[in-house]
Protein backbone atom coordinates (compact mmCIF):
# COMPACT_ATOMS: atom_id res chain seq x y z
CA UNK A 1 0.00 0.00 0.00
CA UNK A 2 1.28 3.46 -0.84
CA UNK A 3 2.03 5.62 2.19
CA UNK A 4 0.19 8.93 2.36
CA UNK A 5 0.60 11.66 4.97
CA UNK A 6 -3.15 12.03 5.46
CA UNK A 7 -3.51 8.31 6.14
CA UNK A 8 -0.34 8.03 8.25
CA UNK A 9 -1.12 11.00 10.49
CA UNK A 10 -4.89 10.62 10.48
CA UNK A 11 -7.45 13.19 9.38
CA UNK A 12 -9.93 13.68 12.17
CA UNK A 13 -13.58 14.51 11.59
CA UNK A 14 -13.25 17.89 13.31
CA UNK A 15 -10.65 18.99 10.76
CA UNK A 16 -12.89 17.95 7.87
CA UNK A 17 -15.83 19.81 9.41
CA UNK A 18 -13.64 22.91 9.63
CA UNK A 19 -12.74 22.72 5.94
CA UNK A 20 -16.37 22.21 4.98
CA UNK A 21 -17.49 25.11 7.19
CA UNK A 22 -15.01 27.42 5.45
CA UNK A 23 -16.38 26.22 2.09
CA UNK A 24 -19.99 26.78 3.17
CA UNK A 25 -19.55 30.13 4.92
CA UNK A 26 -16.76 31.76 2.95
CA UNK A 27 -14.39 32.82 5.74
CA UNK A 28 -12.51 31.50 8.74
CA UNK A 29 -14.41 33.88 11.02
CA UNK A 30 -17.83 32.75 9.76
CA UNK A 31 -16.75 29.09 9.93
CA UNK A 32 -15.65 29.54 13.55
CA UNK A 33 -18.95 31.23 14.42
CA UNK A 34 -20.93 28.39 12.79
CA UNK A 35 -18.93 25.67 14.57
CA UNK A 36 -18.88 27.44 17.91
CA UNK A 37 -15.06 27.59 17.96
CA UNK A 38 -12.70 30.54 18.34
CA UNK A 39 -11.12 31.90 15.19
CA UNK A 40 -7.58 30.97 16.35
CA UNK A 41 -8.73 27.39 16.97
CA UNK A 42 -10.11 27.11 13.43
CA UNK A 43 -6.94 28.62 11.96
CA UNK A 44 -4.85 26.17 13.98
CA UNK A 45 -6.90 23.22 12.69
CA UNK A 46 -6.39 24.39 9.12
CA UNK A 47 -2.63 24.83 9.56
CA UNK A 48 -2.32 21.37 11.10
CA UNK A 49 -4.28 19.83 8.23
CA UNK A 50 -2.20 21.72 5.67
CA UNK A 51 0.96 20.26 7.19
CA UNK A 52 -0.52 16.75 6.89
CA UNK A 53 -1.66 17.35 3.32
CA UNK A 54 1.63 18.95 2.31
CA UNK A 55 -0.16 21.70 0.41
CA UNK A 56 -2.25 24.81 1.17
CA UNK A 57 -5.98 24.37 1.72
CA UNK A 58 -7.00 28.05 1.70
CA UNK A 59 -5.79 31.11 -0.18
CA UNK A 60 -6.30 34.83 0.29
CA UNK A 61 -8.72 36.61 -2.06
CA UNK A 62 -8.99 40.31 -1.29
CA UNK A 63 -9.99 40.57 2.36
CA UNK A 64 -11.40 37.06 2.46
CA UNK A 65 -10.26 33.50 1.83
CA UNK A 66 -11.31 30.65 -0.39
CA UNK A 67 -10.45 26.98 -0.60
CA UNK A 68 -7.73 25.78 -2.92
CA UNK A 69 -8.38 22.76 -5.12
CA UNK A 70 -6.99 20.55 -2.32
CA UNK A 71 -9.35 22.21 0.15
CA UNK A 72 -12.32 21.65 -2.15
CA UNK A 73 -11.43 17.96 -2.48
CA UNK A 74 -11.46 17.54 1.32
CA UNK A 75 -14.69 19.55 1.62
CA UNK A 76 -16.41 17.23 -0.86
CA UNK A 77 -15.50 14.21 1.26
CA UNK A 78 -16.53 15.81 4.55
CA UNK A 79 -20.28 15.09 4.21
CA UNK A 80 -19.64 11.40 3.48
CA UNK A 81 -17.32 11.06 6.48
CA UNK A 82 -19.77 12.89 8.74
CA UNK A 83 -22.62 10.60 7.68
CA UNK A 84 -20.52 7.49 8.33
CA UNK A 85 -19.52 8.72 11.79
CA UNK A 86 -23.14 9.58 12.62
CA UNK A 87 -24.16 6.10 11.51
CA UNK A 88 -21.60 4.54 13.84
CA UNK A 89 -22.60 6.86 16.69
CA UNK A 90 -26.27 6.10 16.05
CA UNK A 91 -25.70 2.35 16.13
CA UNK A 92 -23.94 2.68 19.49
CA UNK A 93 -26.70 4.96 20.76
CA UNK A 94 -29.30 2.37 19.74
CA UNK A 95 -27.42 -0.27 21.71
CA UNK A 96 -27.46 2.01 24.75
CA UNK A 97 -31.15 2.74 24.26
CA UNK A 98 -30.64 6.48 23.75
CA UNK A 99 -33.49 8.45 22.24
CA UNK A 100 -31.75 11.78 21.71
CA UNK A 101 -30.37 13.31 18.56
CA UNK A 102 -31.23 15.61 15.67
CA UNK A 103 -32.92 15.07 12.31
CA UNK A 104 -32.99 17.80 9.65
CA UNK A 105 -35.78 17.59 7.06
CA UNK A 106 -36.16 19.56 3.83
CA UNK A 107 -39.43 19.37 1.87
CA UNK A 108 -41.39 21.09 -0.87
CA UNK A 109 -44.21 23.55 -0.01
CA UNK A 110 -47.31 21.34 -0.32
CA UNK A 111 -45.59 18.61 1.74
CA UNK A 112 -44.66 21.18 4.37
CA UNK A 113 -48.37 21.94 4.83
CA UNK A 114 -49.55 18.33 4.93
CA UNK A 115 -47.05 15.47 5.22
CA UNK A 116 -44.26 17.09 7.23
CA UNK A 117 -46.35 18.20 10.25
CA UNK A 118 -47.72 14.65 10.57
CA UNK A 119 -44.24 13.15 10.38
CA UNK A 120 -42.81 15.59 12.92
CA UNK A 121 -45.75 15.03 15.30
CA UNK A 122 -45.36 11.23 15.08
CA UNK A 123 -41.59 11.35 15.67
CA UNK A 124 -42.05 13.77 18.57
CA UNK A 125 -44.49 11.37 20.22
CA UNK A 126 -42.34 8.27 19.66
CA UNK A 127 -39.01 9.88 20.53
CA UNK A 128 -39.62 13.02 22.61
CA UNK A 129 -35.88 13.64 23.09
CA UNK A 130 -35.25 14.08 19.37
CA UNK A 131 -34.60 17.57 18.01
CA UNK A 132 -36.37 18.00 14.66
CA UNK A 133 -35.51 20.79 12.25
CA UNK A 134 -37.35 21.62 9.06
CA UNK A 135 -36.71 23.90 6.09
CA UNK A 136 -38.87 24.37 3.00
CA UNK A 137 -37.14 23.86 -0.37
CA UNK A 138 -38.20 22.91 -3.86
CA UNK A 139 -36.78 19.49 -4.88
CA UNK A 140 -33.58 20.73 -6.54
CA UNK A 141 -32.69 22.84 -3.49
CA UNK A 142 -33.62 20.04 -1.07
CA UNK A 143 -31.37 17.56 -2.90
CA UNK A 144 -28.52 20.10 -2.80
CA UNK A 145 -29.11 20.52 0.96
CA UNK A 146 -28.61 16.77 1.48
CA UNK A 147 -25.50 16.71 -0.69
CA UNK A 148 -24.03 19.67 1.22
CA UNK A 149 -24.93 18.16 4.62
CA UNK A 150 -27.47 20.87 5.42
CA UNK A 151 -30.30 18.32 5.63
CA UNK A 152 -30.49 14.64 6.54
CA UNK A 153 -33.68 13.86 4.61
CA UNK A 154 -35.18 15.56 1.58
CA UNK A 155 -38.82 14.96 0.66
CA UNK A 156 -39.09 15.60 -3.06
CA UNK A 157 -41.23 14.92 -6.11
CA UNK A 158 -40.78 14.28 -9.82
CA UNK A 159 -42.96 13.90 -12.90
CA UNK A 160 -42.67 11.04 -15.38
CA UNK A 161 -40.62 12.09 -18.39
CA UNK A 162 -39.50 15.35 -16.76
CA UNK A 163 -36.43 16.45 -18.72
CA UNK A 164 -35.30 18.67 -15.86
CA UNK A 165 -35.70 16.02 -13.15
CA UNK A 166 -33.31 16.98 -10.31
CA UNK A 167 -33.09 13.32 -9.25
CA UNK A 168 -30.83 12.56 -12.18
CA UNK A 169 -27.20 13.62 -12.39
CA UNK A 170 -27.44 16.10 -9.52
CA UNK A 171 -28.44 13.26 -7.16
CA UNK A 172 -25.58 10.96 -8.18
CA UNK A 173 -24.17 9.22 -5.12
CA UNK A 174 -27.24 9.93 -3.00
CA UNK A 175 -29.98 7.47 -2.08
CA UNK A 176 -33.27 8.22 -3.87
CA UNK A 177 -36.31 6.11 -2.99
CA UNK A 178 -39.84 6.44 -4.33
CA UNK A 179 -42.32 6.28 -1.44
CA UNK A 180 -45.66 7.14 -3.04
CA UNK A 181 -47.49 9.29 -5.53
CA UNK A 182 -49.53 12.49 -5.53
CA UNK A 183 -52.41 12.72 -8.00
CA UNK A 184 -52.70 15.80 -10.19
CA UNK A 185 -55.96 17.75 -10.58
CA UNK A 186 -57.26 20.39 -12.97
CA UNK A 187 -58.81 23.22 -10.98
CA UNK A 188 -61.43 25.24 -12.90
CA UNK A 189 -64.45 27.45 -12.28
CA UNK A 190 -67.60 25.62 -11.22
CA UNK A 191 -69.88 24.88 -14.15
CA UNK A 192 -67.04 24.84 -16.69
CA UNK A 193 -67.87 22.45 -19.58
CA UNK A 194 -64.62 20.54 -18.97
CA UNK A 195 -65.82 19.75 -15.44
CA UNK A 196 -68.54 17.43 -16.73
CA UNK A 197 -66.37 14.27 -17.09
CA UNK A 198 -65.41 12.53 -13.84
CA UNK A 199 -61.75 12.67 -14.90
CA UNK A 200 -60.24 15.74 -16.53
CA UNK A 201 -59.33 15.94 -20.20
CA UNK A 202 -56.71 18.57 -20.89
CA UNK A 203 -57.67 18.84 -24.55
CA UNK A 204 -60.98 20.42 -23.48
CA UNK A 205 -59.03 23.30 -21.90
CA UNK A 206 -56.88 24.23 -24.90
CA UNK A 207 -58.42 27.72 -25.20
CA UNK A 208 -58.15 28.65 -21.52
CA UNK A 209 -55.73 30.97 -19.78
CA UNK A 210 -53.53 29.03 -17.35
CA UNK A 211 -51.97 29.70 -13.96
CA UNK A 212 -48.48 28.19 -13.56
CA UNK A 213 -46.46 27.39 -10.45
CA UNK A 214 -42.85 26.47 -9.68
CA UNK A 215 -40.46 25.86 -12.62
CA UNK A 216 -40.70 22.07 -12.22
CA UNK A 217 -44.52 22.15 -12.18
CA UNK A 218 -44.59 24.66 -15.04
CA UNK A 219 -42.39 22.30 -17.07
CA UNK A 220 -44.80 19.44 -16.46
CA UNK A 221 -47.77 21.62 -17.41
CA UNK A 222 -46.11 22.43 -20.75
CA UNK A 223 -45.30 18.78 -21.44
CA UNK A 224 -48.77 17.53 -20.41
CA UNK A 225 -50.51 20.10 -22.61
CA UNK A 226 -48.17 19.28 -25.50
CA UNK A 227 -49.25 15.63 -25.24
CA UNK A 228 -52.85 16.87 -25.38
CA UNK A 229 -52.07 18.79 -28.58
CA UNK A 230 -51.76 22.43 -27.51
CA UNK A 231 -49.53 25.02 -25.88
CA UNK A 232 -51.06 26.58 -22.74
CA UNK A 233 -51.58 30.33 -22.59
CA UNK A 234 -49.91 31.07 -19.22
CA UNK A 235 -51.18 34.38 -17.92
CA UNK A 236 -50.32 34.16 -14.23
CA UNK A 237 -47.49 32.58 -12.24
CA UNK A 238 -47.59 31.91 -8.51
CA UNK A 239 -46.54 29.16 -6.08
CA UNK A 240 -49.22 30.27 -3.61
CA UNK A 241 -52.01 27.67 -3.72
CA UNK A 242 -54.51 30.03 -2.10
CA UNK A 243 -53.75 32.63 -4.77
CA UNK A 244 -54.21 29.98 -7.49
CA UNK A 245 -57.63 29.03 -6.13
CA UNK A 246 -58.61 32.70 -5.80
CA UNK A 247 -57.66 33.41 -9.40
CA UNK A 248 -59.66 30.39 -10.57
CA UNK A 249 -62.64 31.39 -8.40
CA UNK A 250 -62.67 34.78 -10.12
CA UNK A 251 -62.83 33.08 -13.51
CA UNK A 252 -59.35 34.31 -14.49
CA UNK A 253 -57.89 30.96 -15.47
CA UNK A 254 -57.45 27.26 -14.80
CA UNK A 255 -54.57 25.42 -13.17
CA UNK A 256 -53.02 22.08 -12.32
CA UNK A 257 -52.68 21.39 -8.60
CA UNK A 258 -51.44 18.24 -6.85
CA UNK A 259 -53.58 16.47 -4.28
CA UNK A 260 -51.25 17.61 -1.48
CA UNK A 261 -51.92 21.24 -2.38
CA UNK A 262 -55.68 20.66 -2.39
CA UNK A 263 -55.40 18.86 0.96
CA UNK A 264 -53.56 21.83 2.46
CA UNK A 265 -56.39 24.29 1.82
CA UNK A 266 -60.13 23.70 1.29
CA UNK A 267 -61.46 24.40 -2.20
CA UNK A 268 -62.86 27.91 -2.38
CA UNK A 269 -66.49 28.40 -3.32
CA UNK A 270 -67.04 28.62 -7.04
CA UNK A 271 -64.33 26.21 -8.17
CA UNK A 272 -64.14 22.49 -8.85
CA UNK A 273 -61.31 19.97 -9.27
CA UNK A 274 -61.10 17.01 -11.64
CA UNK A 275 -58.37 14.40 -11.40
CA UNK A 276 -56.04 13.72 -14.30
CA UNK A 277 -55.17 10.11 -15.22
CA UNK A 278 -52.77 8.38 -12.82
CA UNK A 279 -50.05 8.57 -15.49
CA UNK A 280 -49.85 12.34 -14.80
CA UNK A 281 -49.40 11.92 -11.03
CA UNK A 282 -46.12 13.02 -9.53
CA UNK A 283 -43.90 10.53 -7.72
CA UNK A 284 -42.90 11.24 -4.12
CA UNK A 285 -39.33 10.50 -3.03
CA UNK A 286 -37.07 10.54 0.01
CA UNK A 287 -33.44 11.49 -0.64
CA UNK A 288 -30.61 10.86 1.83
CA UNK A 289 -26.85 10.53 1.78
CA UNK A 290 -25.69 7.03 0.92
CA UNK A 291 -25.85 4.84 4.04
CA UNK A 292 -27.75 7.44 6.06
CA UNK A 293 -30.54 4.95 6.77
CA UNK A 294 -28.06 3.18 9.07
CA UNK A 295 -28.36 6.13 11.45
CA UNK A 296 -31.17 4.98 13.78
CA UNK A 297 -32.95 8.33 14.04
CA UNK A 298 -32.88 8.85 10.28
CA UNK A 299 -34.10 5.30 9.74
CA UNK A 300 -36.93 5.89 12.23
CA UNK A 301 -37.89 9.11 10.43
CA UNK A 302 -37.94 7.34 7.05
CA UNK A 303 -40.16 4.63 8.55
CA UNK A 304 -42.48 7.31 9.92
CA UNK A 305 -42.74 8.95 6.48
CA UNK A 306 -43.73 5.55 5.06
CA UNK A 307 -46.27 5.02 7.84
CA UNK A 308 -47.92 8.40 7.19
CA UNK A 309 -48.04 7.79 3.43
CA UNK A 310 -49.67 4.40 3.99
CA UNK A 311 -52.14 5.70 6.58
CA UNK A 312 -55.75 6.89 6.34
CA UNK A 313 -54.80 10.54 5.74
CA UNK A 314 -52.88 9.64 2.58
CA UNK A 315 -55.58 7.30 1.31
CA UNK A 316 -58.14 10.07 1.61
CA UNK A 317 -56.04 13.08 0.59
CA UNK A 318 -53.72 11.58 -2.04
CA UNK A 319 -55.81 8.77 -3.46
CA UNK A 320 -53.13 6.25 -2.47
CA UNK A 321 -55.75 3.63 -1.80
CA UNK A 322 -57.04 3.66 -5.39
GROMACS .gro file of C-alpha atoms in nm, residues 88-301:
model
  214
   88UNK     CA    1  -2.160   0.454   1.384
   89UNK     CA    2  -2.260   0.686   1.669
   90UNK     CA    3  -2.627   0.610   1.605
   91UNK     CA    4  -2.570   0.235   1.613
   92UNK     CA    5  -2.394   0.268   1.949
   93UNK     CA    6  -2.670   0.496   2.076
   94UNK     CA    7  -2.930   0.237   1.974
   95UNK     CA    8  -2.742  -0.027   2.171
   96UNK     CA    9  -2.746   0.201   2.475
   97UNK     CA   10  -3.115   0.274   2.426
   98UNK     CA   11  -3.064   0.648   2.375
   99UNK     CA   12  -3.349   0.845   2.224
  100UNK     CA   13  -3.175   1.178   2.171
  101UNK     CA   14  -3.037   1.331   1.856
  102UNK     CA   15  -3.123   1.561   1.567
  103UNK     CA   16  -3.292   1.507   1.231
  104UNK     CA   17  -3.299   1.780   0.965
  105UNK     CA   18  -3.578   1.759   0.706
  106UNK     CA   19  -3.616   1.956   0.383
  107UNK     CA   20  -3.943   1.937   0.187
  108UNK     CA   21  -4.139   2.109  -0.087
  109UNK     CA   22  -4.421   2.355  -0.001
  110UNK     CA   23  -4.731   2.134  -0.032
  111UNK     CA   24  -4.559   1.861   0.174
  112UNK     CA   25  -4.466   2.118   0.437
  113UNK     CA   26  -4.837   2.194   0.483
  114UNK     CA   27  -4.955   1.833   0.493
  115UNK     CA   28  -4.705   1.547   0.522
  116UNK     CA   29  -4.426   1.709   0.723
  117UNK     CA   30  -4.635   1.820   1.025
  118UNK     CA   31  -4.772   1.465   1.057
  119UNK     CA   32  -4.424   1.315   1.038
  120UNK     CA   33  -4.281   1.559   1.292
  121UNK     CA   34  -4.575   1.503   1.530
  122UNK     CA   35  -4.536   1.123   1.508
  123UNK     CA   36  -4.159   1.135   1.567
  124UNK     CA   37  -4.205   1.377   1.857
  125UNK     CA   38  -4.449   1.137   2.022
  126UNK     CA   39  -4.234   0.827   1.966
  127UNK     CA   40  -3.901   0.988   2.053
  128UNK     CA   41  -3.962   1.302   2.261
  129UNK     CA   42  -3.588   1.364   2.309
  130UNK     CA   43  -3.525   1.408   1.937
  131UNK     CA   44  -3.460   1.757   1.801
  132UNK     CA   45  -3.637   1.800   1.466
  133UNK     CA   46  -3.551   2.079   1.225
  134UNK     CA   47  -3.735   2.162   0.906
  135UNK     CA   48  -3.671   2.390   0.609
  136UNK     CA   49  -3.887   2.437   0.300
  137UNK     CA   50  -3.714   2.386  -0.037
  138UNK     CA   51  -3.820   2.291  -0.386
  139UNK     CA   52  -3.678   1.949  -0.488
  140UNK     CA   53  -3.358   2.073  -0.654
  141UNK     CA   54  -3.269   2.284  -0.349
  142UNK     CA   55  -3.362   2.004  -0.107
  143UNK     CA   56  -3.137   1.756  -0.290
  144UNK     CA   57  -2.852   2.010  -0.280
  145UNK     CA   58  -2.911   2.052   0.096
  146UNK     CA   59  -2.861   1.677   0.148
  147UNK     CA   60  -2.550   1.671  -0.069
  148UNK     CA   61  -2.403   1.967   0.122
  149UNK     CA   62  -2.493   1.816   0.462
  150UNK     CA   63  -2.747   2.087   0.542
  151UNK     CA   64  -3.030   1.832   0.563
  152UNK     CA   65  -3.049   1.464   0.654
  153UNK     CA   66  -3.368   1.386   0.461
  154UNK     CA   67  -3.518   1.556   0.158
  155UNK     CA   68  -3.882   1.496   0.066
  156UNK     CA   69  -3.909   1.560  -0.306
  157UNK     CA   70  -4.123   1.492  -0.611
  158UNK     CA   71  -4.078   1.428  -0.982
  159UNK     CA   72  -4.296   1.390  -1.290
  160UNK     CA   73  -4.267   1.104  -1.538
  161UNK     CA   74  -4.062   1.209  -1.839
  162UNK     CA   75  -3.950   1.535  -1.676
  163UNK     CA   76  -3.643   1.645  -1.872
  164UNK     CA   77  -3.530   1.867  -1.586
  165UNK     CA   78  -3.570   1.602  -1.315
  166UNK     CA   79  -3.331   1.698  -1.031
  167UNK     CA   80  -3.309   1.332  -0.925
  168UNK     CA   81  -3.083   1.256  -1.218
  169UNK     CA   82  -2.720   1.362  -1.239
  170UNK     CA   83  -2.744   1.610  -0.952
  171UNK     CA   84  -2.844   1.326  -0.716
  172UNK     CA   85  -2.558   1.096  -0.818
  173UNK     CA   86  -2.417   0.922  -0.512
  174UNK     CA   87  -2.724   0.993  -0.300
  175UNK     CA   88  -2.998   0.747  -0.208
  176UNK     CA   89  -3.327   0.822  -0.387
  177UNK     CA   90  -3.631   0.611  -0.299
  178UNK     CA   91  -3.984   0.644  -0.433
  179UNK     CA   92  -4.232   0.628  -0.144
  180UNK     CA   93  -4.566   0.714  -0.304
  181UNK     CA   94  -4.749   0.929  -0.553
  182UNK     CA   95  -4.953   1.249  -0.553
  183UNK     CA   96  -5.241   1.272  -0.800
  184UNK     CA   97  -5.270   1.580  -1.019
  185UNK     CA   98  -5.596   1.775  -1.058
  186UNK     CA   99  -5.726   2.039  -1.297
  187UNK     CA  100  -5.881   2.322  -1.098
  188UNK     CA  101  -6.143   2.524  -1.290
  189UNK     CA  102  -6.445   2.745  -1.228
  190UNK     CA  103  -6.760   2.562  -1.122
  191UNK     CA  104  -6.988   2.488  -1.415
  192UNK     CA  105  -6.704   2.484  -1.669
  193UNK     CA  106  -6.787   2.245  -1.958
  194UNK     CA  107  -6.462   2.054  -1.897
  195UNK     CA  108  -6.582   1.975  -1.544
  196UNK     CA  109  -6.854   1.743  -1.673
  197UNK     CA  110  -6.637   1.427  -1.709
  198UNK     CA  111  -6.541   1.253  -1.384
  199UNK     CA  112  -6.175   1.267  -1.490
  200UNK     CA  113  -6.024   1.574  -1.653
  201UNK     CA  114  -5.933   1.594  -2.020
  202UNK     CA  115  -5.671   1.857  -2.089
  203UNK     CA  116  -5.767   1.884  -2.455
  204UNK     CA  117  -6.098   2.042  -2.348
  205UNK     CA  118  -5.903   2.330  -2.190
  206UNK     CA  119  -5.688   2.423  -2.490
  207UNK     CA  120  -5.842   2.772  -2.520
  208UNK     CA  121  -5.815   2.865  -2.152
  209UNK     CA  122  -5.573   3.097  -1.978
  210UNK     CA  123  -5.353   2.903  -1.735
  211UNK     CA  124  -5.197   2.970  -1.396
  212UNK     CA  125  -4.848   2.819  -1.356
  213UNK     CA  126  -4.646   2.739  -1.045
  214UNK     CA  127  -4.285   2.647  -0.968
  215UNK     CA  128  -4.046   2.586  -1.262
  216UNK     CA  129  -4.070   2.207  -1.222
  217UNK     CA  130  -4.452   2.215  -1.218
  218UNK     CA  131  -4.459   2.466  -1.504
  219UNK     CA  132  -4.239   2.230  -1.707
  220UNK     CA  133  -4.480   1.944  -1.646
  221UNK     CA  134  -4.777   2.162  -1.741
  222UNK     CA  135  -4.611   2.243  -2.075
  223UNK     CA  136  -4.530   1.878  -2.144
  224UNK     CA  137  -4.877   1.753  -2.041
  225UNK     CA  138  -5.051   2.010  -2.261
  226UNK     CA  139  -4.817   1.928  -2.550
  227UNK     CA  140  -4.925   1.563  -2.524
  228UNK     CA  141  -5.285   1.687  -2.538
  229UNK     CA  142  -5.207   1.879  -2.858
  230UNK     CA  143  -5.176   2.243  -2.751
  231UNK     CA  144  -4.953   2.502  -2.588
  232UNK     CA  145  -5.106   2.658  -2.274
  233UNK     CA  146  -5.158   3.033  -2.259
  234UNK     CA  147  -4.991   3.107  -1.922
  235UNK     CA  148  -5.118   3.438  -1.792
  236UNK     CA  149  -5.032   3.416  -1.423
  237UNK     CA  150  -4.749   3.258  -1.224
  238UNK     CA  151  -4.759   3.191  -0.851
  239UNK     CA  152  -4.654   2.916  -0.608
  240UNK     CA  153  -4.922   3.027  -0.361
  241UNK     CA  154  -5.201   2.767  -0.372
  242UNK     CA  155  -5.451   3.003  -0.210
  243UNK     CA  156  -5.375   3.263  -0.477
  244UNK     CA  157  -5.421   2.998  -0.749
  245UNK     CA  158  -5.763   2.903  -0.613
  246UNK     CA  159  -5.861   3.270  -0.580
  247UNK     CA  160  -5.766   3.341  -0.940
  248UNK     CA  161  -5.966   3.039  -1.057
  249UNK     CA  162  -6.264   3.139  -0.840
  250UNK     CA  163  -6.267   3.478  -1.012
  251UNK     CA  164  -6.283   3.308  -1.351
  252UNK     CA  165  -5.935   3.431  -1.449
  253UNK     CA  166  -5.789   3.096  -1.547
  254UNK     CA  167  -5.745   2.726  -1.480
  255UNK     CA  168  -5.457   2.542  -1.317
  256UNK     CA  169  -5.302   2.208  -1.232
  257UNK     CA  170  -5.268   2.139  -0.860
  258UNK     CA  171  -5.144   1.824  -0.685
  259UNK     CA  172  -5.358   1.647  -0.428
  260UNK     CA  173  -5.125   1.761  -0.148
  261UNK     CA  174  -5.192   2.124  -0.238
  262UNK     CA  175  -5.568   2.066  -0.239
  263UNK     CA  176  -5.540   1.886   0.096
  264UNK     CA  177  -5.356   2.183   0.246
  265UNK     CA  178  -5.639   2.429   0.182
  266UNK     CA  179  -6.013   2.370   0.129
  267UNK     CA  180  -6.146   2.440  -0.220
  268UNK     CA  181  -6.286   2.791  -0.238
  269UNK     CA  182  -6.649   2.840  -0.332
  270UNK     CA  183  -6.704   2.862  -0.704
  271UNK     CA  184  -6.433   2.621  -0.817
  272UNK     CA  185  -6.414   2.249  -0.885
  273UNK     CA  186  -6.131   1.997  -0.927
  274UNK     CA  187  -6.110   1.701  -1.164
  275UNK     CA  188  -5.837   1.440  -1.140
  276UNK     CA  189  -5.604   1.372  -1.430
  277UNK     CA  190  -5.517   1.011  -1.522
  278UNK     CA  191  -5.277   0.838  -1.282
  279UNK     CA  192  -5.005   0.857  -1.549
  280UNK     CA  193  -4.985   1.234  -1.480
  281UNK     CA  194  -4.940   1.192  -1.103
  282UNK     CA  195  -4.612   1.302  -0.953
  283UNK     CA  196  -4.390   1.053  -0.772
  284UNK     CA  197  -4.290   1.124  -0.412
  285UNK     CA  198  -3.933   1.050  -0.303
  286UNK     CA  199  -3.707   1.054   0.001
  287UNK     CA  200  -3.344   1.149  -0.064
  288UNK     CA  201  -3.061   1.086   0.183
  289UNK     CA  202  -2.685   1.053   0.178
  290UNK     CA  203  -2.569   0.703   0.092
  291UNK     CA  204  -2.585   0.484   0.404
  292UNK     CA  205  -2.775   0.744   0.606
  293UNK     CA  206  -3.054   0.495   0.677
  294UNK     CA  207  -2.806   0.318   0.907
  295UNK     CA  208  -2.836   0.613   1.145
  296UNK     CA  209  -3.117   0.498   1.378
  297UNK     CA  210  -3.295   0.833   1.404
  298UNK     CA  211  -3.288   0.885   1.028
  299UNK     CA  212  -3.410   0.530   0.974
  300UNK     CA  213  -3.693   0.589   1.223
  301UNK     CA  214  -3.789   0.911   1.043
   0.00000   0.00000   0.00000
